[in-house]
Amino acid sequence: MIPWCAAAAIALCAAGLYVGFFVAPTDATQGESYRIIFIHVPAAWMSMFLYLVLAFWAGVGLALNTRLSAMMASAIAPTGAVMTFVALWSGALWGRPTWGTYWVWDARLTSELILLFLYFGFMALQAAIDDPRRADKAGAVLALVGVVNVPIIYFSVKWWNTLHQGASVSLTKAPTMAATMLAGMILMALAFWMYAVAVTLVRVRAIILERERRSDWIKELAPGA
Amino acid sequence: MVWGGWSEFWAMGGYGAFVWGAYGVTVAVLAVEVWLVRRRRRLARDEAARIRRRGA
Amino acid sequence: MIGTVAAVVRRDLLLAFRQRADVANTLLFFVVVVTMVPLGVGAEPNLLRAIAPGVVWVAALLAAILSLNRLFAADFADGTLEQMLISAEPLPLIVLGKTAAHWLVTGLPVTAMSVVLGVMFDLGAEATATLAAALALGTPVLSLVGAVGAALTLGLRGGGVLVSLLVLPLYVPVLILGAGSVEAVAAGLGAAPYLLLLGALALFALVLTPWAVSAALRISVE
Amino acid sequence: MIGTVAAVVRRDLLLAFRQRADVANTLLFFVVVVTMVPLGVGAEPNLLRAIAPGVVWVAALLAAILSLNRLFAADFADGTLEQMLISAEPLPLIVLGKTAAHWLVTGLPVTAMSVVLGVMFDLGAEATATLAAALALGTPVLSLVGAVGAALTLGLRGGGVLVSLLVLPLYVPVLILGAGSVEAVAAGLGAAPYLLLLGALALFALVLTPWAVSAALRISVE
Amino acid sequence: MLEARDLECTRGERVLFSALALRVEPGTLLRVAGPNGTGKTSLLRMLCGLLQPTQGEVRWREKPIRLLKEEYWAALAYVGHLNGVKDDLTAAENLRASAGIAGLDADEGTVRGALDAVGLAGFEDSLARFLSQGQKRRIALARLHLSGAVPLWILDEPFTALDARGVAELSALVARQLAGGGIVVLTTHQEVPVAAVRAATVELGREREPRS
Amino acid sequence: MLEARDLECTRGERVLFSALALRVEPGTLLRVAGPNGTGKTSLLRMLCGLLQPTQGEVRWREKPIRLLKEEYWAALAYVGHLNGVKDDLTAAENLRASAGIAGLDADEGTVRGALDAVGLAGFEDSLARFLSQGQKRRIALARLHLSGAVPLWILDEPFTALDARGVAELSALVARQLAGGGIVVLTTHQEVPVAAVRAATVELGREREPRS
Amino acid sequence: MKPRHKRAALIGAGLLLLAGAVTLVLTAFQQNLVFFFTPSQVAANEAPAGKAFRIGGMVESGSLERAGDGLTVHFRVTDTARSVQVKYTGILPDLFKEGKGVVAQGRLGPDGVFQATEVLAKHDENYMPPEAAHALEQGAKAQKTMQGR
Ligand code: HEM
Ligand SMILES: Nc1ncnc2c1ncn2[C@@H]1O[C@H](COP(=O)(O)OP(=O)(O)OP(=O)(O)O)[C@@H](O)[C@H]1O
Ligand SMILES: Nc1ncnc2c1ncn2[C@@H]1O[C@H](COP(=O)(O)OP(=O)(O)OP(=O)(O)O)[C@@H](O)[C@H]1O
Ligand SMILES: [Mg+2]
Ligand SMILES: [Mg+2]
């Protein structure tokens, strides 16, 4: 499964970049700077989506006391943080040419920054606890508390009039975006998704090996892993 | 084809620094993550194998 | 049930009063921060008036964060916390009691003090009242959310920093709304939406955090 | 003798490193103060430049005061302090070691951080260097004088506040000299007299306070 | 009736004990014995529901305590290693606070009576800071006098720091609790000086050696 | 030779004891006995020079310890109620730190040897936080193994929290110290399991009743 | 009360409070809680007087004038209903164009001119190639207002 996802990520990424740079036209107002969209939006989407997945696994782990789901949660966090960082970084670099500033304290930007801190907090908390069982549970509580932030990020552009633009793509109305631009964006989003799955799975295997090295079944698994 | 040539491509209509700055850092960050995660898996696997050898 | 909350609040207040440190320290912290600011910035009234709400809010945040490690640490160290975990009363209630006591010795003095500060900085009656109201609604959120962080990091090595790292991002909305409300009034607008949102935050926190804290405590005390 | 000081410093640093809190807390404290100030006050560069030195010195003072109760309290509570009092080595030396460790985890990070802050707030090279130099000379005084307060109030009920009350008046000269030095540079005058006075204060404190602390500890532990 | 099934305890990476089963009927004294660091305290904390077993479960009157929660804790009094005594409160205030936390209501008379019973008459209004080690321990033990009707007592080294008379008094108290149909689980490194009709011992750490 | 003359101890407003005199020759075990709260710990702390007597003085080799100070303390090892063990240091680090504070220098081998001697082999690098009560106590007692040549030991309830083997080992250690011409002063509520050639007992709080 | 009933009571009380919280949030969103003010709000005196605030809208077509120093610009910000005169000295963002979104920070002078200290361009959610944009330009632009909510 991991090789497949990795291959898919690479292929989709190549296709997305091709469409993004060589097929999609220049934007009428932003010129070429809009091409940052092909990483900004996928990364922003993944940053929120991964947090939801993380919280889901954490909640399952807390409720059912299944170790594997807790490990999934821990495995997702670094990738989520990376995605959040990429969204912030690309957004800031995009904001300079379009808005005229790298950063403002508007609702969308602030809440995304908070998301990054939540990821960091989750990882720092787990790293600080020696006992893995306690680390899992404590992290889960934090992850669940932080979930409130995700809808705030998503709806912030609706609730407040922000500097950040509203949604170009939504389920309820037609995208306000040229088809080739949209295609590039979707391809890149799929690529980022595949990337996240691949990296997370590799990481979760590593975590399993680290945690369960003493139990018997892992010993059979180890050489072939 | 939307580009008149490579230099135009790299210039990105004058926004080269921003576009390539964003892409470059993204690629770098993802590459570092991949490297870290693979290293972690390798270390974990070696450790598990060592324990297995010692235990067996 | 109410009796339990009351008993816990009474106990914690008694302790705080005995150690006195807690209450007075928060106030002193304020006085220090606030009297030092004119020293550093220069005493231009307009400038001071402009930064006063921000300074007060930052100080409130710092006070809350810095007192968080005291919230459960002592009870953890001397075994009282274990007794709370095996109480016949619901743990969230006990947690609520402890958080209420924490607010009474940090948030309340800050709120009360803010009135004095508002007058000192010549904010005007309405802005001062808004500042106090915003603090009255916002500081409970600081205590409640902070309790989650404190419970999660209880007994951990990096405790102090971790708490800040966990709790600060969650404090940012309170800070923005709180400082925003005063600015809105100073700008001649109504503070109502800010205060409403702060109130909503407070209610949310009041309902949700005690459960989170309880779960975190059970995990941390294992 | 030097061995004892070194052993005590090493132990306290190890503890600080284990708890990590201590070192990182001070740094985080700065990051918090600094990021919160623009959040609360508004991010106008000129305004921020004007208040930067004040903010740094206030933060240094607060960091020192807030960490004072940690200086002897833990050792008192778990019995280590008793062992120090009956050591075959002179107590002032041990005290010096503990104070040095305290400075290393509070004063030194503050000093180092001030350089970064100076750059961030665009103070200019000379003012930044002066700020750092003043902090390097002033923060040891804060630790040494603070230790006297901490030792006197050890185990007392009102500890926290008392310490601040005892210590703050003694801190004021340091604050005035320290802030004065940066202002002198900003005004185009030399900072030398300020720095020389700060240095003199530091030497006085270095010689006199360890004895005072030792005496205070013996009384407090009875 | 307290019951444990197939209990396993893992601390860090070490398994302290596993497949431990026990069953304590009303009126029985259970002593948990074993050298230092073999998991006695850990077992007691599991029985209290403070520590989750990595395997197995603890049952009270045929129901898992994991589900009973407050209902179980209402039937339990636990005195741990740590006294749970605040230096800055007086003996009486300490006891009253403990009662409040436990959800008992204790009036002035009950509190004074309990302190009297553990030999702290005259010290009710001294700050715990100014009491000796043994006197602090007595404040913790006074909780047992408050919770008269509680059927299950779990005591971790209750005799620590007590003088000979204190030990005798506590023994008598335990014997009374047993006679009344209660259950007492305790650890102690000394010989248990309790005349119990029904007693049992769990021995931990028989074959185990510390592993690095 | 340790000597106390006309000692009086006042705590708060209560006189705990007065006109207490004692004289301990080399090779003697002195047990301080008495019920809880009668001043045993206070007496030991006076003998250490941690507490100033309100009357009288303590003398070591015919000189008042008030004047000897560091010279006296170099001849003294004290293990109090409190272990002086830091939760955030490992066992070995704790012991090394104690040595540093006491002004002894302990190399790696000595430290490991001392921990081994108190039965903590294998736990040298565990954080004290993760050790059991008895194991923490053993770290405190390991200090006695470091200070080999120290003639005077003052131990406040050293047997607390130790298991049977721990008690036996400590007793043997105390006996060795006595045999080597050392002096040991200790309190304990249990019977002292030390085979001492020369032993004495100070009984505190005979007639005293707690006064309010 | 049995523990189970207590738990139920607590949950009930919690739900009540949550409902209260939601009401408060909804009420808050009815009022205006803004990152910037529209020219209509400014005209209706809803914007702060004598204080710095942000104003948002579109740069009115044909209103842009550059002063002689090449840095100072005058333009009008409109939300189609009302408009406000703005003066700004400094570098404009690249996306600053007539007919496009803008957010300016500054304060309202006594003469009714908004003295901006910072001008940001606000982009809407439409992405399209220039040809398409051109085709749409005539009809759409007239109604297009700022993405206010
Ligand atoms: C640091 C600055 C920025 C941050 C933190 C940020 C954050 C985000 C987030 C979290 C999303 C996903 C939300 C959603 O799916 O509704 C998003 C979407 C988006 N952002 Fe940004 N952004 C930033 C700057 C920018 C800039 C400067 C632009 C362009 C002018 C931009 C354009 C977009 C677009 C087009 C979307 C996709 C909206 C959709 O179709 O749903 N962002 N941004
Ligand atoms: N919080 C913890 N985390 C990890 N390991 C722990 C923790 N607490 C105790 N341990 C380990 O568990 C073992 C058993 O501890 P426990 O306190 O249950 O022992 P005990 O039988 O009560 O010993 P004692 O007689 O000394 O009180 C110890 O060896 C200790 O190393
Ligand atoms: N710091 C203090 N201030 C005032 N009084 C104190 C202080 N410490 C102890 N006391 C009082 O002194 C008396 C003796 O205390 P001490 O600790 O010496 O008793 P002890 O004989 O060691 O008792 P135990 O067997 O319980 O350890 C106690 O009754 C206590 O009330
Ligand atoms: Mg134990
Ligand atoms: Mg004693």
Short mmCIF file of C-alpha atoms and ligand atoms in Angstrom, two decimals, chain E residues 131-134 161, chain F residues 35-42 44 81 156-157 187 189, ligand 5:
data_model
loop_
_atom_site.label_atom_id
_atom_site.label_comp_id
_atom_site.label_asym_id
_atom_site.label_seq_id
_atom_site.Cartn_x
_atom_site.Cartn_y
_atom_site.Cartn_z
CA LEU E 131 3.00 18.86 63.54
CA SER E 132 5.40 15.95 63.64
CA GLN E 133 5.52 13.26 60.98
CA GLY E 134 3.44 10.82 63.02
CA ALA E 161 5.50 6.87 61.44
CA PRO F 35 5.47 8.63 71.17
CA ASN F 36 4.57 10.80 68.18
CA GLY F 37 5.15 14.47 68.59
CA THR F 38 7.34 14.31 71.66
CA GLY F 39 10.37 15.88 70.05
CA LYS F 40 12.54 13.08 68.73
CA THR F 41 13.07 14.73 65.40
CA SER F 42 13.62 18.04 67.13
CA LEU F 44 18.11 14.95 66.36
CA HIS F 81 12.52 12.16 57.66
CA ASP F 156 15.63 9.71 61.75
CA GLU F 157 13.40 6.66 61.33
CA THR F 187 14.87 7.03 66.21
CA HIS F 189 9.07 3.16 66.46
MG MG H 5 9.91 12.58 63.93
#
